[in-house]
Coordinates of C-alpha atoms in Angstrom, one line a residue:
M1 CA 62.3 202.6 153.3
K2 CA 60.8 203.1 149.8
K3 CA 57.1 203.5 149.9
I4 CA 55.1 201.0 147.8
N5 CA 52.8 202.4 145.2
K6 CA 49.4 201.0 145.9
K7 CA 48.2 201.8 142.5
N8 CA 51.0 199.5 140.9
V9 CA 50.1 196.7 143.3
V10 CA 46.5 196.7 142.2
V11 CA 47.6 196.7 138.5
V12 CA 50.0 193.7 139.0
I13 CA 47.2 191.8 141.0
I14 CA 44.7 192.4 138.1
I15 CA 47.3 191.2 135.6
I16 CA 47.9 188.1 137.6
V17 CA 44.2 187.3 138.0
L18 CA 43.7 187.8 134.2
L19 CA 46.6 185.5 133.3
I20 CA 45.2 182.8 135.7
T21 CA 41.7 183.2 134.2
A22 CA 43.2 182.9 130.7
V23 CA 44.9 179.7 131.6
I24 CA 41.8 178.2 133.2
V25 CA 39.7 179.2 130.2
S26 CA 42.3 177.7 127.8
V27 CA 42.4 174.4 129.7
S28 CA 38.7 174.3 129.9
L29 CA 38.3 175.0 126.2
V30 CA 40.7 172.1 125.4
K31 CA 38.9 169.9 127.8
N32 CA 35.5 170.7 126.6
K33 CA 36.6 170.2 123.0
N34 CA 37.8 166.7 123.9
I35 CA 34.6 166.1 125.8
S36 CA 32.7 167.4 122.9
E37 CA 34.5 165.0 120.4
N38 CA 34.0 162.1 122.7
N39 CA 30.3 163.0 123.3
T40 CA 29.8 163.1 119.4
G41 CA 31.1 159.6 119.4
F42 CA 30.4 157.0 121.9
D43 CA 28.0 158.8 124.2
L44 CA 25.7 159.9 121.3
L45 CA 25.9 156.9 119.0
S46 CA 25.6 154.1 121.7
N47 CA 21.9 154.8 121.8
Y48 CA 21.5 155.9 118.3
D49 CA 18.5 154.6 116.4
E50 CA 19.7 153.7 112.9
N51 CA 16.3 154.2 111.4
D52 CA 16.7 158.0 112.1
P53 CA 18.7 159.8 109.4
T54 CA 18.7 163.2 111.3
Y55 CA 21.8 164.5 113.0
D56 CA 23.0 167.4 115.1
E57 CA 25.6 169.2 113.0
S58 CA 26.8 171.3 116.0
V59 CA 28.3 168.2 117.5
A60 CA 29.7 166.7 114.3
I61 CA 33.2 166.8 113.0
S62 CA 33.6 168.3 109.5
I63 CA 36.0 166.6 107.1
E64 CA 36.5 168.8 104.1
L65 CA 37.8 167.1 100.9
N66 CA 39.8 169.4 98.4
G67 CA 41.0 167.3 95.6
D68 CA 44.2 165.6 96.9
S69 CA 44.1 167.1 100.4
I70 CA 41.8 166.9 103.4
N71 CA 41.0 169.6 106.0
V72 CA 39.8 168.5 109.4
D73 CA 40.2 170.1 112.8
S74 CA 40.0 167.1 115.2
S75 CA 42.5 164.8 117.0
N76 CA 40.0 162.1 116.1
V77 CA 41.3 162.0 112.4
N78 CA 44.7 161.4 111.1
V79 CA 45.4 162.8 107.7
N80 CA 48.2 161.5 105.5
G81 CA 48.2 163.3 102.2
N82 CA 45.0 162.1 100.4
M83 CA 44.1 159.6 103.0
A84 CA 42.1 160.3 106.2
T85 CA 41.9 157.7 109.0
I86 CA 39.2 158.1 111.6
K87 CA 40.6 156.7 114.9
S88 CA 37.6 157.5 117.3
S89 CA 33.9 157.3 117.6
G90 CA 31.9 160.3 116.3
I91 CA 29.7 161.8 113.7
Y92 CA 31.8 163.0 110.7
I93 CA 30.3 165.2 107.9
L94 CA 32.1 164.6 104.5
T95 CA 31.9 167.2 101.8
G96 CA 33.8 168.0 98.7
H97 CA 35.8 166.0 96.2
L98 CA 38.7 163.7 97.0
A99 CA 41.2 161.7 94.9
G100 CA 42.0 159.5 97.7
S101 CA 40.3 157.5 100.5
I102 CA 38.7 157.5 104.0
N103 CA 39.7 154.7 106.3
I104 CA 38.2 153.9 109.8
E105 CA 40.2 152.1 112.5
T106 CA 38.5 152.1 115.9
E107 CA 36.6 149.7 118.2
E108 CA 33.6 152.0 118.3
I109 CA 30.7 153.2 116.4
V110 CA 31.3 155.6 113.6
R111 CA 28.7 157.6 111.7
L112 CA 29.5 159.2 108.3
I113 CA 27.3 161.9 106.9
F114 CA 27.6 162.1 103.0
K115 CA 26.9 165.8 102.1
N116 CA 27.5 166.0 98.2
V117 CA 30.7 164.0 98.5
T118 CA 32.7 162.4 95.7
I119 CA 35.7 160.2 96.3
E120 CA 37.7 158.5 93.7
S121 CA 40.2 156.3 95.3
T122 CA 43.8 156.0 93.9
D123 CA 44.5 152.7 95.7
G124 CA 41.8 150.3 97.0
P125 CA 38.4 151.2 98.5
A126 CA 37.0 154.6 98.6
I127 CA 35.7 153.8 102.1
Y128 CA 37.7 151.1 104.0
V129 CA 36.5 150.0 107.4
K130 CA 39.4 148.1 108.9
N131 CA 37.9 148.1 112.3
A132 CA 34.8 149.3 114.0
D133 CA 32.0 148.3 116.2
K134 CA 29.6 149.5 113.4
V135 CA 29.7 152.1 110.7
I136 CA 26.5 154.1 109.7
I137 CA 26.6 156.0 106.4
T138 CA 24.0 158.6 106.1
L139 CA 23.0 160.2 102.8
D140 CA 22.0 163.7 103.7
E141 CA 18.7 164.8 102.3
N142 CA 18.6 166.0 98.7
T143 CA 22.4 165.4 98.2
N144 CA 24.1 163.5 95.4
N145 CA 27.1 161.5 96.3
S146 CA 29.6 159.3 94.4
L147 CA 32.2 156.7 95.2
K148 CA 34.7 154.9 92.9
D149 CA 37.4 152.6 93.9
S150 CA 40.7 152.1 91.9
L151 CA 41.6 149.6 89.3
T152 CA 44.4 148.0 91.3
Y153 CA 44.6 147.3 95.1
S154 CA 47.8 147.1 97.1
D155 CA 45.7 145.6 100.0
L156 CA 44.4 142.4 98.4
E157 CA 42.2 141.6 101.4
A158 CA 39.8 144.2 100.2
S159 CA 37.6 144.0 97.1
A160 CA 35.0 146.7 97.2
T161 CA 34.4 150.4 96.8
I162 CA 32.9 150.4 100.2
Y163 CA 34.7 147.5 102.1
A164 CA 33.8 147.0 105.8
K165 CA 35.2 144.1 108.0
D166 CA 32.4 144.9 110.5
D167 CA 28.7 145.9 110.5
L168 CA 27.7 148.4 108.0
T169 CA 24.4 150.3 107.8
F170 CA 23.0 152.9 105.2
N171 CA 20.2 155.3 105.8
G172 CA 19.1 158.9 104.7
Y173 CA 17.3 160.5 101.9
G174 CA 20.0 161.4 99.5
S175 CA 21.6 159.4 96.6
L176 CA 24.8 157.3 96.3
N177 CA 26.4 156.2 93.1
I178 CA 29.0 153.5 93.5
E179 CA 31.4 152.1 90.8
G180 CA 33.2 149.0 91.6
I181 CA 35.7 148.8 88.8
Y182 CA 38.0 146.3 90.6
Q183 CA 35.5 143.9 92.0
D184 CA 32.5 144.6 94.2
G185 CA 30.4 147.6 94.9
I186 CA 29.7 147.3 98.6
V187 CA 30.9 144.6 101.1
S188 CA 30.4 143.9 104.8
K189 CA 32.1 141.0 106.3
D190 CA 29.4 141.1 109.0
D191 CA 25.8 142.4 108.8
L192 CA 24.8 144.8 106.1
K193 CA 21.5 147.0 106.4
I194 CA 19.9 149.5 104.1
I195 CA 17.3 151.4 105.8
S196 CA 16.5 154.1 103.2
G197 CA 18.1 156.1 100.4
T198 CA 18.7 155.8 96.7
Y199 CA 21.6 153.7 95.4
T200 CA 23.1 153.0 92.1
V201 CA 25.8 150.3 91.9
T202 CA 27.8 149.0 89.0
A203 CA 30.3 146.4 89.7
M204 CA 32.8 144.1 87.9
N205 CA 31.9 141.3 90.4
N206 CA 29.1 141.5 93.0
G207 CA 26.9 144.5 93.6
I208 CA 26.3 144.2 97.3
K209 CA 27.5 141.6 99.5
G210 CA 26.9 141.0 103.3
K211 CA 28.7 137.8 104.5
D212 CA 26.5 137.2 107.5
S213 CA 23.3 138.9 106.4
I214 CA 21.7 141.7 104.4
K215 CA 18.6 143.5 105.5
I216 CA 16.8 146.0 103.3
K217 CA 14.0 147.9 105.0
D218 CA 13.4 150.4 102.2
G219 CA 15.1 152.3 99.5
N220 CA 15.6 152.5 95.8
I221 CA 18.3 150.3 94.7
A222 CA 19.6 149.8 91.1
I223 CA 22.5 147.3 90.5
E224 CA 24.4 146.1 87.4
A225 CA 26.8 143.5 88.3
Q226 CA 29.0 141.0 86.3
N227 CA 28.4 138.3 88.9
D228 CA 25.6 138.5 91.5
C229 CA 23.6 141.6 92.3
I230 CA 22.8 140.9 96.1
K231 CA 24.3 138.1 98.1
S232 CA 25.1 136.7 101.5
T233 CA 27.8 134.1 101.7
N234 CA 28.2 132.6 105.2
S235 CA 27.7 129.0 104.8
V236 CA 29.5 127.9 107.9
E237 CA 27.3 129.4 110.7
T238 CA 23.8 128.0 110.3
E239 CA 22.0 131.1 111.6
K240 CA 23.8 133.5 109.2
G241 CA 24.1 133.9 105.5
Y242 CA 20.5 135.2 104.9
I243 CA 18.7 138.1 103.1
E244 CA 15.6 139.9 104.2
I245 CA 13.8 142.4 102.2
E246 CA 11.1 144.3 104.0
N247 CA 10.2 146.8 101.3
G248 CA 11.8 149.0 98.5
T249 CA 12.3 149.2 94.8
L250 CA 15.0 147.0 93.4
N251 CA 16.1 146.9 89.8
L252 CA 18.8 144.2 89.4
T253 CA 20.7 143.2 86.3
S254 CA 23.2 140.4 87.0
E255 CA 25.4 138.2 84.7
H256 CA 24.7 135.5 87.2
D257 CA 22.3 135.4 90.2
G258 CA 20.1 138.3 91.0
I259 CA 19.6 137.6 94.8
Q260 CA 21.6 134.7 96.3
A261 CA 21.8 133.5 99.9
E262 CA 23.6 130.5 101.4
N263 CA 20.8 130.2 104.1
Y264 CA 17.3 131.8 103.5
I265 CA 15.7 134.6 101.7
L266 CA 12.6 136.4 103.1
I267 CA 10.7 138.9 100.9
E268 CA 7.9 140.7 102.8
N269 CA 7.1 143.3 100.2
G270 CA 8.6 145.5 97.6
N271 CA 8.9 146.1 93.9
I272 CA 11.7 143.7 92.6
N273 CA 12.8 143.5 89.0
I274 CA 15.5 141.0 88.0
L275 CA 17.3 140.3 84.7
S276 CA 19.8 137.6 85.2
G277 CA 22.2 135.8 82.8
G278 CA 20.9 138.1 79.9
G279 CA 17.3 136.7 80.3
S280 CA 15.5 133.6 79.2
E281 CA 16.5 133.8 75.6
N282 CA 20.1 133.1 76.7
S283 CA 19.2 129.7 78.3
T284 CA 21.3 127.5 75.7
K285 CA 24.0 130.1 75.4
I286 CA 25.4 130.2 79.0
G287 CA 29.0 129.3 79.5
T288 CA 30.2 129.6 75.9
T289 CA 31.9 132.8 74.9
T290 CA 31.3 135.7 77.4
D291 CA 31.5 134.0 80.8
I292 CA 33.8 135.8 83.2
F293 CA 34.7 132.7 85.2
V294 CA 37.5 130.4 84.2
R295 CA 37.9 126.9 85.9
G296 CA 35.7 127.8 88.7
K297 CA 37.4 131.0 89.6
F298 CA 36.5 134.6 88.9
I299 CA 38.9 136.3 86.6
N300 CA 38.9 140.1 86.4
P301 CA 39.7 140.9 82.8
R302 CA 41.7 143.8 84.0
N303 CA 43.4 142.1 86.9
S304 CA 43.9 138.4 86.3
N305 CA 45.9 138.1 89.6
F306 CA 43.0 138.9 91.8
Q307 CA 41.8 136.0 94.1
N308 CA 39.5 136.3 97.2
E309 CA 36.8 134.2 98.8
D310 CA 34.5 134.6 95.7
T311 CA 36.8 132.5 93.5
T312 CA 34.7 129.5 94.6
E313 CA 31.6 131.0 93.2
D314 CA 28.8 128.7 91.6
T315 CA 29.9 129.5 88.1
G316 CA 26.9 127.8 86.3
S317 CA 24.2 129.7 88.1
Y318 CA 22.2 132.3 86.3
K319 CA 19.1 132.4 88.5
G320 CA 16.7 135.2 89.6
I321 CA 16.3 134.5 93.3
K322 CA 18.3 131.6 94.8
A323 CA 18.8 130.2 98.3
Q324 CA 20.4 127.1 99.7
K325 CA 17.8 126.4 102.4
S326 CA 14.5 128.4 101.9
I327 CA 12.8 131.2 100.2
S328 CA 9.6 132.9 101.6
I329 CA 7.8 135.4 99.5
K330 CA 5.0 137.1 101.4
S331 CA 3.9 139.8 99.2
G332 CA 5.2 142.4 96.7
E333 CA 5.5 142.9 92.9
I334 CA 8.2 140.7 91.4
N335 CA 9.3 140.5 87.9
I336 CA 12.0 138.0 86.8
N337 CA 13.6 137.3 83.4
S338 CA 16.3 134.7 83.9
A339 CA 18.4 132.3 81.8
D340 CA 18.2 129.7 84.6
D341 CA 15.6 129.1 87.2
S342 CA 13.7 132.3 88.2
I343 CA 13.1 131.3 91.9
H344 CA 15.2 128.4 93.1
S345 CA 15.7 126.8 96.5
N346 CA 17.8 123.7 97.4
G347 CA 15.3 123.3 100.2
T348 CA 11.7 124.9 100.3
I349 CA 9.9 127.7 98.8
E350 CA 6.7 129.3 100.4
I351 CA 4.7 132.0 98.5
T352 CA 1.8 133.8 100.4
N353 CA 0.4 136.7 98.4
P354 CA 2.6 138.4 95.9
N355 CA 2.2 139.3 92.2
I356 CA 5.0 137.4 90.4
K357 CA 5.8 137.6 86.7
I358 CA 8.4 135.1 85.2
E359 CA 10.3 134.5 82.1
S360 CA 12.7 131.6 82.5
G361 CA 15.1 129.7 80.4
D362 CA 14.6 126.8 82.8
D363 CA 12.2 126.3 85.7
G364 CA 9.9 129.1 86.7
I365 CA 9.8 128.0 90.3
H366 CA 11.9 125.2 91.6
A367 CA 12.7 123.6 95.1
D368 CA 14.5 120.5 95.7
D369 CA 12.2 119.7 98.6
T370 CA 8.7 121.5 98.7
V371 CA 6.9 124.3 97.2
T372 CA 3.9 125.7 99.1
I373 CA 1.8 128.4 97.6
H374 CA -1.0 130.0 99.7
G375 CA -2.2 132.7 97.2
G376 CA -1.2 135.6 95.0
K377 CA -0.8 135.9 91.3
I378 CA 1.8 133.9 89.4
D379 CA 2.2 134.5 85.7
I380 CA 4.9 132.3 84.1
T381 CA 4.9 133.3 80.5
K382 CA 8.0 131.2 79.5
S383 CA 9.8 128.3 81.2
Y384 CA 11.1 124.8 80.6
E385 CA 9.0 123.6 83.6
G386 CA 6.7 126.0 85.3
I387 CA 6.7 124.8 88.9
E388 CA 8.8 121.9 90.0
A389 CA 9.6 120.2 93.4
N390 CA 9.6 117.0 95.2
N391 CA 6.2 118.0 96.9
I392 CA 4.0 120.9 95.7
T393 CA 1.0 122.2 97.6
I394 CA -1.3 124.9 96.1
N395 CA -3.8 126.2 98.5
N396 CA -5.0 129.3 96.6
G397 CA -3.9 131.9 94.0
E398 CA -4.2 132.6 90.3
F399 CA -1.8 130.9 88.0
N400 CA -0.9 131.3 84.3
I401 CA 1.9 128.8 83.4
V402 CA 3.4 128.3 79.9
S403 CA 6.2 125.7 79.7
S404 CA 8.1 124.0 76.9
D405 CA 8.0 120.7 79.0
D406 CA 5.8 120.1 82.1
G407 CA 3.5 122.7 83.6
I408 CA 3.6 121.5 87.2
N409 CA 6.1 118.8 87.9
V410 CA 6.4 116.8 91.0
A411 CA 9.8 114.9 91.2
G412 CA 11.4 115.6 87.9
G413 CA 9.4 113.9 85.2
N414 CA 11.6 114.0 82.0
D415 CA 14.7 115.5 83.5
S416 CA 17.1 113.8 81.1
S417 CA 16.8 116.9 79.0
S418 CA 18.3 119.0 81.6
T419 CA 21.8 118.0 80.5
M420 CA 21.0 118.9 76.9
G421 CA 21.1 122.7 76.8
R422 CA 19.4 123.7 80.1
P423 CA 21.6 125.3 82.7
G424 CA 20.3 123.4 85.7
Q425 CA 20.2 119.7 86.2
N426 CA 17.7 118.2 88.5
N427 CA 18.0 115.2 90.7
F428 CA 14.7 113.4 91.4
S429 CA 13.4 109.9 91.5
N430 CA 10.1 108.0 91.8
N431 CA 8.9 108.0 95.3
S432 CA 5.6 106.9 96.8
N433 CA 5.6 109.8 99.4
I434 CA 5.8 112.6 96.9
K435 CA 2.6 114.3 95.7
L436 CA 1.0 117.3 94.1
E437 CA -1.8 118.6 96.2
I438 CA -4.2 121.4 94.9
N439 CA -6.8 122.8 97.5
G440 CA -7.9 125.9 95.7
G441 CA -7.1 128.5 93.2
K442 CA -7.5 129.1 89.6
I443 CA -4.8 127.4 87.4
Y444 CA -4.2 127.7 83.7
I445 CA -1.4 125.6 82.1
N446 CA -0.2 125.6 78.5
A447 CA 2.3 122.8 78.4
S448 CA 4.2 121.2 75.5
G449 CA 5.1 118.4 77.7
D450 CA 2.9 117.1 80.6
G451 CA 0.4 119.5 82.1
L452 CA 0.2 118.2 85.6
D453 CA 3.0 115.6 86.2
S454 CA 3.8 113.6 89.2
N455 CA 6.3 110.7 89.8
G456 CA 4.1 110.0 92.9
A457 CA 0.4 111.0 93.4
I458 CA -2.0 113.9 92.6
Y459 CA -4.7 115.1 95.0
I460 CA -7.1 117.7 93.9
N461 CA -9.5 118.9 96.7
D462 CA -10.7 122.2 95.3
G463 CA -10.0 124.9 92.6
I464 CA -10.5 125.4 89.0
I465 CA -7.8 123.8 86.6
Y466 CA -7.5 124.3 82.9
V467 CA -4.8 122.4 81.0
D468 CA -3.9 122.9 77.4
G469 CA -1.7 119.8 77.1
P470 CA 0.6 118.6 74.4
S471 CA -0.4 118.0 70.8
D472 CA 2.4 115.4 70.2
G473 CA 1.9 111.9 71.4
G474 CA 4.9 111.6 73.6
N475 CA 3.2 113.4 76.6
G476 CA -0.1 114.0 78.2
A477 CA -2.3 116.6 79.7
L478 CA -2.2 114.5 83.0
D479 CA 0.7 112.3 83.9
Y480 CA 1.0 110.4 87.3
E481 CA 2.7 107.4 88.7
N482 CA 0.4 106.2 91.6
E483 CA -3.0 107.9 91.5
L484 CA -4.9 111.1 90.8
V485 CA -7.6 111.4 93.4
M486 CA -10.1 114.4 92.9
N487 CA -12.4 115.2 95.8
G488 CA -13.6 118.6 94.7
G489 CA -13.0 121.5 92.4
E490 CA -13.3 121.3 88.6
M491 CA -10.7 120.4 85.9
I492 CA -10.6 120.3 82.2
A493 CA -7.5 118.8 80.6
V494 CA -7.1 118.5 76.8
G495 CA -4.2 117.2 74.6
S496 CA -3.1 114.3 72.5
S497 CA -4.6 110.9 73.2
Q498 CA -1.7 108.6 72.8
M499 CA -0.5 109.1 76.5
A500 CA -3.7 110.4 77.9
Q501 CA -4.6 109.6 81.5
C502 CA -7.8 110.2 83.4
I503 CA -8.5 110.7 87.2
S504 CA -8.5 107.6 89.4
N505 CA -11.7 105.8 90.1
T506 CA -11.1 106.3 93.8
S507 CA -12.2 110.0 93.3
T508 CA -15.5 111.4 94.6
V509 CA -16.0 113.7 91.7
N510 CA -17.6 112.4 88.4
C511 CA -15.4 112.7 85.3
L512 CA -15.8 112.5 81.5
N513 CA -12.9 110.6 79.8
L514 CA -13.2 111.5 76.0
N515 CA -11.0 110.3 73.3
I516 CA -12.2 111.9 70.0
S517 CA -12.1 109.8 66.8
S518 CA -10.0 112.6 65.0
T519 CA -7.6 115.4 66.1
Q520 CA -9.4 118.7 66.6
N521 CA -7.9 121.8 65.3
A522 CA -6.8 124.6 67.7
K523 CA -9.6 126.9 68.7
S524 CA -12.1 124.1 68.2
K525 CA -14.8 124.7 70.9
F526 CA -15.6 121.9 73.3
S527 CA -18.9 122.1 75.4
I528 CA -21.2 119.9 77.5
I529 CA -24.9 120.5 77.6
D530 CA -27.2 119.1 80.3
S531 CA -30.8 117.7 79.7
N532 CA -32.2 121.1 80.3
N533 CA -30.0 122.6 77.5
N534 CA -27.7 124.4 80.1
E535 CA -24.1 124.6 79.1
I536 CA -22.3 123.3 82.1
I537 CA -18.7 123.6 80.4
S538 CA -17.4 125.5 77.4
Y539 CA -13.7 125.5 76.7
T540 CA -11.7 126.5 73.5
P541 CA -8.2 124.9 73.6
S542 CA -5.3 127.0 72.3
K543 CA -3.8 123.9 70.5
S544 CA -5.0 120.8 68.5
Y545 CA -6.4 118.1 70.7
Q546 CA -7.9 114.6 70.7
S547 CA -8.3 113.8 74.4
V548 CA -10.6 115.6 76.9
V549 CA -10.8 114.9 80.6
F550 CA -13.5 117.0 82.4
A551 CA -14.1 116.4 86.1
S552 CA -16.6 118.3 88.1
S553 CA -19.4 118.1 90.5
K554 CA -21.6 119.5 87.8
L555 CA -21.6 115.9 86.3
E556 CA -24.4 114.3 88.4
T557 CA -24.8 110.6 88.7
G558 CA -27.8 109.3 86.6
K559 CA -28.0 112.3 84.2
T560 CA -27.5 112.5 80.6
Y561 CA -25.3 115.0 78.8
T562 CA -24.5 116.0 75.2
I563 CA -21.0 116.6 73.9
N564 CA -20.6 119.4 71.3
I565 CA -17.7 120.3 69.3
N566 CA -17.8 123.7 67.6
D567 CA -21.5 123.7 68.8
N568 CA -22.1 120.5 66.7
Q569 CA -23.2 117.4 68.6
Y570 CA -20.4 114.8 68.8
S571 CA -21.9 112.3 71.2
T572 CA -24.0 111.8 74.5
F573 CA -23.4 109.9 77.7
T574 CA -25.1 109.1 81.0
V575 CA -23.2 109.2 84.2
S576 CA -23.3 105.9 85.8
S577 CA -19.9 105.6 87.6
I578 CA -17.0 107.9 88.5
I579 CA -15.5 107.8 85.1
S580 CA -17.6 108.0 81.9
N581 CA -15.6 106.7 78.9
I582 CA -16.3 107.9 75.4
G583 CA -14.1 106.6 72.6
N584 CA -11.0 104.4 72.6
S585 CA -9.1 105.7 75.5
A586 CA -5.5 104.5 76.1
D587 CA -6.5 103.5 79.7
V588 CA -9.4 104.3 81.9
E589 CA -7.2 105.2 84.9
K590 CA -3.8 105.6 83.7
M591 CA -1.5 104.6 80.8
M592 CA 1.7 102.9 82.0
R593 CA 4.6 104.3 80.2
P594 CA 8.4 104.6 80.8
R595 CA 9.2 107.4 83.2
M596 CA 12.0 109.7 82.1

């Protein structure tokens, strides 16, 4: 029998052990890789705080874009030429330049990290989320990123450079430039959130659209859109179709509406600048030569065959901020220059404490139902009607209102003119329940129509009110249908005398109702001096006037006062009743005239 070499046996055993170890290690590496990829996905993102833009690069999957090719080492991503399809949850870092697109098809959460990435699609969206639980796009800090869609789409269901059928969230501290040369810039068919980042969007149709909702927490956003800049379109589900802006800087230039929601708009803070419809100077030019809508449908001049849900847009709307149900503005700096109403709600508007500047080709602030203002500063330098609603309540604030018709108008007034050049037509009627109520604030009105106008009643309980009313005889500084009851505050209203009205004699504040014998030139100072030679009121109207209504607790019953014009004595009067009439007034309490 041949003797076995023990040395050879040991060598064979060692080789076998090494081979078994290699197999185990190899299997383990593959298993660990799969576990790692799964952990970067569902396990990591299921509890991810979308307010946190940081990420762990060691567990992320890299997608390198190289012109018309894509390099990625992961079974989570399928690559077909210049198109990558992400099939599983995970964190994916995108770098480089691609003439192609990134698609997402999974039922899980996907997070994309943009790290100096440029994508120019050759067919459809640059980023196309066909299916996902949610997609989070993070702009890596100090990076510049750019996306552009194609001029034509083979998939007509999509319409945007970033098009998501599911929830879409943006965060990070980089920048993203988006060109929507086909239709929209960014679209989510569900909820769309912007947490942080810098965004520049240009779009042939809408800039940013979230069907169910849009929430902007912060960020720097600039949009130029041939239709609306920011919009939410769900009009079917009552709890959806809203926009909330918590903070941020928004610079919006729209051919149509700046911000539009089918439900409500809530603005808590921020710096918002809106130019819509080319601005207030285009009020009478809208819908003539440059409108991009034809017969109620949006027509892309480069693609006349395109149709999607936006073909039923409100083609005659050129408003700054518009909501179907309600608008609430709590704070912030808001500047609007609009061809149509600057702030418009088909329901209610509530304003708490913002600083708002408005130039409007129609109404400055308009609600079909109610406007309630608690404070803030509102400067309306140009409007057809300054503030208009079915009911208006002013509790506080500082107001400067310039209007070519009524300054503050409850229930329409002379709205027949809305069909003669103005973009928006209002539907109001006389109603004993409608009213203007002023409980405080400082209000200045310069109106070519009526200064304070109500088809119902006016109640003034506090505040300081100055009205430079009309110089022509067809309107009055004060115009009301039922009564004007003044229980506090101070008001001086000047204008023409033909249609002049005073406060009602049921008021508790004394009032001078003065009709001057001849029209006084603009800048002619009016003042009242008490018996101790103290000037209790001095006012210099900006326009010519013949009627003066002054109501104040400074007019005390039983005391005598002197009226001066340009510091020359015009007349004297002694307060013996609520209304002291001087001159031939049209009517002590009100002049009955046809309501337009």
